[in-house]
CSV table of C-alpha atoms in Angstrom, one decimal:
chain,number,residue,atom,x,y,z
A,1,LEU,CA,1.0,1.1,-0.3
A,2,GLU,CA,1.1,-1.6,2.1
A,3,ASN,CA,2.4,-5.0,0.6
A,4,GLY,CA,1.6,-3.7,-2.8
A,5,LYS,CA,-2.1,-2.7,-2.0
A,6,ILE,CA,-3.2,1.1,-1.7
A,7,THR,CA,-4.4,1.7,1.3
A,8,ASP,CA,-5.2,5.8,1.2
A,9,GLU,CA,-5.4,6.6,-2.2
A,10,ALA,CA,-5.3,9.9,-1.6
A,11,LEU,CA,-1.8,10.1,-0.6
A,12,PHE,CA,-1.2,7.6,-3.2
A,13,LYS,CA,-2.3,9.8,-6.1
A,14,ASP,CA,-0.2,13.0,-4.2
A,15,PHE,CA,3.0,10.5,-4.3
A,16,PHE,CA,2.3,9.4,-8.0
A,17,SER,CA,1.6,13.2,-9.2
A,18,PHE,CA,5.2,14.0,-7.7
A,19,LEU,CA,6.5,11.0,-9.8
A,20,GLN,CA,5.4,12.4,-12.9
A,21,ASN,CA,5.9,15.5,-12.4
A,22,GLU,CA,9.6,15.5,-10.9
A,23,ASN,CA,11.4,16.1,-14.2
A,24,LYS,CA,9.7,19.2,-15.6
A,25,SER,CA,11.3,18.3,-19.1
A,26,LEU,CA,9.0,15.7,-19.5
A,27,LYS,CA,5.1,15.9,-20.0
A,28,SER,CA,3.2,12.5,-19.0
A,29,GLN,CA,1.4,12.0,-21.7
A,30,ASP,CA,4.9,11.5,-23.9
A,31,PHE,CA,6.1,8.6,-21.9
A,32,GLY,CA,4.5,5.1,-21.0
A,33,LEU,CA,4.8,3.8,-17.2
A,34,PHE,CA,6.5,0.1,-16.2
A,35,LEU,CA,5.3,-0.9,-13.2
A,36,SER,CA,6.2,-4.0,-10.6
A,37,GLU,CA,3.5,-5.5,-9.1
A,38,PRO,CA,3.5,-7.9,-6.0
A,39,LEU,CA,1.8,-12.0,-7.3
A,40,PHE,CA,-1.8,-11.8,-7.3
A,41,LEU,CA,-2.5,-7.8,-6.8
A,42,ASP,CA,-6.3,-8.2,-7.4
A,43,ASP,CA,-7.8,-6.4,-10.4
A,44,LYS,CA,-9.5,-3.7,-8.7
A,45,GLN,CA,-6.1,-2.3,-7.7
A,46,LYS,CA,-5.0,-3.0,-10.8
A,47,SER,CA,-8.3,-0.9,-12.4
A,48,LEU,CA,-7.7,2.0,-9.7
A,49,ILE,CA,-3.9,3.0,-10.5
A,50,ALA,CA,-5.1,2.4,-14.6
A,51,LYS,CA,-7.7,4.8,-13.7
A,52,ILE,CA,-5.2,7.6,-12.4
A,53,VAL,CA,-2.6,7.2,-15.0
A,54,PHE,CA,-4.8,7.2,-18.1
A,55,GLU,CA,-7.9,10.0,-16.7
A,56,GLU,CA,-5.7,12.0,-14.5
A,57,HIS,CA,-1.5,11.9,-16.1
A,58,ARG,CA,-2.6,10.9,-19.5
A,59,ASN,CA,0.3,8.7,-20.0
A,60,PRO,CA,-0.3,6.8,-23.2
A,61,PHE,CA,0.1,3.2,-21.9
A,62,ILE,CA,1.1,0.7,-18.6
A,63,GLY,CA,2.0,-2.1,-18.0
A,64,PHE,CA,2.2,-4.8,-14.9
A,65,TYR,CA,4.8,-6.9,-14.5
A,66,PRO,CA,5.2,-9.5,-11.3
A,67,GLN,CA,8.4,-8.6,-9.3
A,68,PRO,CA,10.0,-11.5,-8.4
A,69,LEU,CA,9.9,-12.3,-12.5
A,70,MET,CA,11.6,-8.8,-13.2
A,71,ALA,CA,13.7,-10.1,-10.7
A,72,LEU,CA,15.2,-13.6,-12.3
A,73,PHE,CA,15.0,-11.3,-15.9
A,74,SER,CA,17.5,-8.7,-14.4
A,75,LYS,CA,20.0,-11.5,-14.0
A,76,GLY,CA,19.6,-12.6,-17.4
A,77,VAL,CA,17.9,-15.4,-16.9
A,78,SER,CA,14.9,-17.4,-18.9
A,79,ASN,CA,14.9,-20.5,-16.9
A,80,GLY,CA,14.7,-21.3,-12.8
A,81,LEU,CA,13.0,-20.5,-9.9
A,82,ILE,CA,12.7,-16.8,-8.4
A,83,LEU,CA,12.7,-16.7,-4.3
A,84,GLU,CA,11.6,-12.9,-3.5
A,85,MET,CA,11.7,-12.0,0.4
A,86,GLY,CA,11.3,-8.1,0.4
A,87,HIS,CA,10.3,-6.3,3.4
A,88,GLY,CA,6.3,-7.1,3.2
A,89,MET,CA,6.0,-10.1,1.4
A,90,THR,CA,7.8,-13.6,0.2
A,91,GLN,CA,7.1,-14.7,-3.5
A,92,ILE,CA,8.3,-17.4,-5.5
A,93,ALA,CA,7.6,-17.9,-9.4
A,94,GLY,CA,9.3,-20.0,-12.0
A,95,VAL,CA,9.8,-19.1,-15.5
A,96,GLN,CA,10.2,-21.1,-18.4
A,97,ASN,CA,11.9,-20.4,-21.7
A,98,GLY,CA,11.3,-16.7,-20.4
A,99,PHE,CA,7.3,-17.5,-20.1
A,100,ARG,CA,5.8,-17.7,-16.6
A,101,ILE,CA,5.1,-20.7,-14.9
A,102,SER,CA,2.0,-19.4,-13.0
A,103,GLU,CA,0.8,-22.5,-11.2
A,104,THR,CA,4.4,-22.1,-9.3
A,105,PHE,CA,3.1,-18.7,-8.0
A,106,GLN,CA,3.1,-18.8,-4.0
A,107,ARG,CA,3.1,-15.5,-1.7
A,108,GLN,CA,3.0,-15.0,2.1
A,109,ASP,CA,2.6,-11.3,3.4
A,110,ILE,CA,5.2,-12.1,5.7
A,111,GLY,CA,9.3,-10.5,5.5
A,112,GLY,CA,11.7,-8.5,6.6
A,113,GLY,CA,9.2,-6.1,8.6
A,114,ALA,CA,8.1,-9.0,10.7
A,115,MET,CA,11.3,-9.3,11.2
A,116,ASN,CA,11.9,-6.0,12.8
A,117,ASP,CA,8.4,-7.1,15.0
A,118,PHE,CA,10.7,-10.0,15.7
A,119,PHE,CA,13.3,-8.5,16.8
A,120,LYS,CA,11.8,-6.1,18.7
A,121,ARG,CA,10.7,-8.9,20.9
A,122,ILE,CA,13.5,-10.4,21.4
A,123,LEU,CA,15.0,-7.1,22.5
A,124,ASN,CA,12.6,-6.0,24.6
A,125,SER,CA,12.8,-9.9,26.4
A,126,ARG,CA,16.2,-9.1,27.1
A,127,GLY,CA,15.2,-6.1,28.9
A,128,SER,CA,15.7,-2.9,26.4
A,129,SER,CA,12.6,-1.0,26.2
A,130,ILE,CA,11.5,-0.9,22.4
A,131,ASP,CA,8.1,0.2,20.7
A,132,ARG,CA,6.4,0.0,17.2
A,133,ASP,CA,7.1,4.0,16.9
A,134,PHE,CA,11.0,3.4,17.7
A,135,ILE,CA,10.8,1.2,15.4
A,136,ASP,CA,9.0,3.6,12.4
A,137,LYS,CA,11.2,6.6,13.5
A,138,ILE,CA,14.9,5.1,13.6
A,139,VAL,CA,15.9,5.1,10.0
A,140,ASP,CA,18.8,2.8,10.1
A,141,PHE,CA,17.1,-0.2,12.1
A,142,ASN,CA,17.1,-2.4,9.5
A,143,GLY,CA,21.0,-2.0,9.8
A,144,LEU,CA,21.3,-2.7,13.0
A,145,LYS,CA,19.0,-6.0,12.3
A,146,GLU,CA,21.5,-7.0,9.7
A,147,GLN,CA,24.5,-6.8,12.7
A,148,VAL,CA,23.1,-9.7,14.0
A,149,VAL,CA,20.7,-11.6,11.6
A,150,ASP,CA,21.8,-15.0,10.4
A,151,CYS,CA,21.0,-18.7,9.2
A,152,GLY,CA,21.7,-21.0,11.8
A,153,LEU,CA,22.4,-24.4,10.1
A,154,LYS,CA,19.9,-26.5,11.9
A,155,PRO,CA,19.9,-24.8,15.1
A,156,GLU,CA,17.5,-26.5,17.6
A,157,VAL,CA,15.1,-23.5,18.4
A,158,GLY,CA,12.4,-22.7,21.0
A,159,ARG,CA,9.3,-20.9,21.2
A,160,LEU,CA,10.3,-16.7,22.2
A,161,GLY,CA,8.8,-17.4,25.9
A,162,GLU,CA,11.0,-20.5,26.3
A,163,TRP,CA,14.0,-18.5,25.6
A,164,ASP,CA,15.3,-18.0,29.0
A,165,SER,CA,15.1,-21.4,30.5
A,166,ARG,CA,16.0,-23.2,27.2
A,167,ARG,CA,19.5,-21.8,25.8
A,168,ARG,CA,19.9,-22.8,22.2
A,169,ARG,CA,22.4,-25.2,20.7
A,170,PHE,CA,23.6,-24.9,17.7
A,171,SER,CA,26.0,-27.6,15.4
A,172,ASN,CA,28.2,-24.9,14.6
A,173,ALA,CA,30.0,-23.8,17.7
A,174,ASP,CA,30.6,-20.3,15.7
A,175,LEU,CA,27.3,-19.2,16.0
A,176,ARG,CA,27.5,-19.2,19.9
A,177,LYS,CA,30.1,-16.3,19.7
A,178,LYS,CA,28.6,-13.0,21.9
A,179,LYS,CA,28.3,-9.9,19.6
A,180,ARG,CA,28.1,-6.3,21.6
A,181,LEU,CA,25.2,-4.4,20.3
A,182,GLU,CA,24.8,-0.5,20.5
A,183,LEU,CA,21.2,0.3,20.2
A,184,PRO,CA,20.1,4.1,18.6
A,185,ASP,CA,19.2,4.9,22.2
A,186,GLY,CA,22.7,4.9,23.6
A,187,SER,CA,22.0,1.5,25.7
A,188,VAL,CA,24.2,-1.3,25.1
A,189,THR,CA,23.0,-4.9,25.0
A,190,GLU,CA,25.3,-8.4,24.8
A,191,ILE,CA,24.0,-11.1,22.3
A,192,ASP,CA,24.8,-14.8,21.5
A,193,ASP,CA,22.4,-17.0,20.0
A,194,LEU,CA,19.8,-14.2,19.5
A,195,ASP,CA,21.5,-14.0,15.3
A,196,SER,CA,20.7,-17.4,13.9
A,197,VAL,CA,17.0,-17.5,16.3
A,198,LEU,CA,16.2,-13.9,14.5
A,199,GLY,CA,17.1,-15.8,11.4
A,200,GLU,CA,15.3,-18.8,11.9
A,201,LEU,CA,12.1,-16.8,11.7
A,202,ILE,CA,11.8,-16.9,8.2
A,203,PHE,CA,12.1,-21.1,8.2
A,204,ASP,CA,9.6,-21.4,11.5
A,205,PRO,CA,7.3,-18.3,11.4
A,206,SER,CA,4.9,-20.1,14.2
A,207,MET,CA,8.3,-18.4,16.8
A,208,ALA,CA,6.7,-15.0,16.8
A,209,ASP,CA,2.9,-16.6,16.3
A,210,LEU,CA,2.5,-15.9,12.6
A,211,PRO,CA,-0.1,-18.2,10.4
A,212,PHE,CA,2.9,-18.8,8.0
A,213,LYS,CA,4.4,-21.6,6.6
A,214,GLY,CA,8.3,-21.7,6.3
A,215,VAL,CA,10.2,-20.5,3.2
A,216,HIS,CA,11.5,-24.3,2.7
A,217,ASP,CA,8.0,-25.3,2.8
A,218,LEU,CA,6.8,-23.0,0.0
A,219,LEU,CA,9.7,-23.8,-2.4
A,220,TYR,CA,8.6,-27.5,-1.5
A,221,GLU,CA,4.9,-26.5,-2.2
A,222,SER,CA,6.0,-24.8,-6.0
A,223,PHE,CA,8.3,-27.9,-6.7
A,224,GLN,CA,5.1,-29.9,-6.6
A,225,THR,CA,2.9,-28.0,-8.6
A,226,MET,CA,5.4,-27.9,-11.7
A,227,ASP,CA,5.9,-30.9,-14.1
A,228,VAL,CA,8.0,-33.6,-13.2
A,229,SER,CA,10.1,-33.0,-16.2
A,230,LEU,CA,10.6,-29.5,-15.2
A,231,ARG,CA,11.9,-30.2,-11.7
A,232,LYS,CA,15.5,-30.9,-12.1
A,233,VAL,CA,16.0,-27.9,-14.4
A,234,MET,CA,14.3,-25.7,-11.5
A,235,ARG,CA,16.0,-27.5,-8.8
A,236,ASP,CA,19.5,-26.5,-10.4
A,237,ASN,CA,18.6,-22.8,-10.8
A,238,ILE,CA,17.3,-21.4,-7.5
A,239,TYR,CA,17.6,-17.5,-7.5
A,240,ILE,CA,17.1,-15.4,-4.2
A,241,SER,CA,16.6,-12.0,-4.3
A,242,GLY,CA,15.1,-9.3,-1.7
A,243,GLY,CA,16.7,-7.6,1.0
A,244,LEU,CA,16.0,-10.7,3.1
A,245,SER,CA,18.3,-12.5,0.6
A,246,GLN,CA,21.7,-11.1,2.2
A,247,MET,CA,21.4,-13.4,5.5
A,248,PRO,CA,24.5,-15.0,6.1
A,249,ASN,CA,24.3,-19.1,5.5
A,250,LEU,CA,20.4,-18.4,3.7
A,251,SER,CA,21.6,-20.6,0.7
A,252,GLU,CA,23.5,-23.2,3.1
A,253,ARG,CA,20.3,-23.3,4.9
A,254,LEU,CA,18.0,-23.7,2.1
A,255,ALA,CA,20.0,-26.4,0.4
A,256,LEU,CA,19.9,-28.6,3.9
A,257,GLU,CA,15.9,-27.8,3.8
A,258,MET,CA,15.2,-29.1,0.2
């Protein structure tokens, strides 16, 4: 699967069979399936999954439920706006009295994976030699990224090619502290403003030449689509989920932007 889409049908069938047969005491005919789906998953993908479920495994039913709404409901919330930032996608969805507000739905195929690639470019610009295979093979690369990622409170950020000639300045002096980072290959690098620059990617994807909008712009567009009478309730009930939601200062930065 890539961003919710099946890219290799044969491998997906094998994986699905493994999941169905993992518990030997249960037969697939005896239980239905609950599948979370990304926003705007096309009908062709759903039909393919349903075909595998009903024709090959004989499950009695299947339910598709949007991922961000499930994240919101898991908090016991029936009114609010959810911002979900995962490995491959950023999604926004609104709910009123437990019912989805479809016009608020927003999705971009950018997330933690894009930040990994950007992190690689940053490290390479600092003299390290890291390629895509290196990132894929290092299980703890996300943990490495999480040691440094942060959201600056209004940093002045230049594009990647300008880093060596233009040092970043931050309103929060603490973000200028240097950190010692040991890479999985044993090499050591010292970083200072890298943490906030890395977190800035979700607010300004153009830094990495990505054709996406900042997450605050997506939130704003979602608000603009809803009825005016709902905006105060939604504004006061914004929830964040997904791996990138753990970034320090994220909530504060979003509040400043909004």
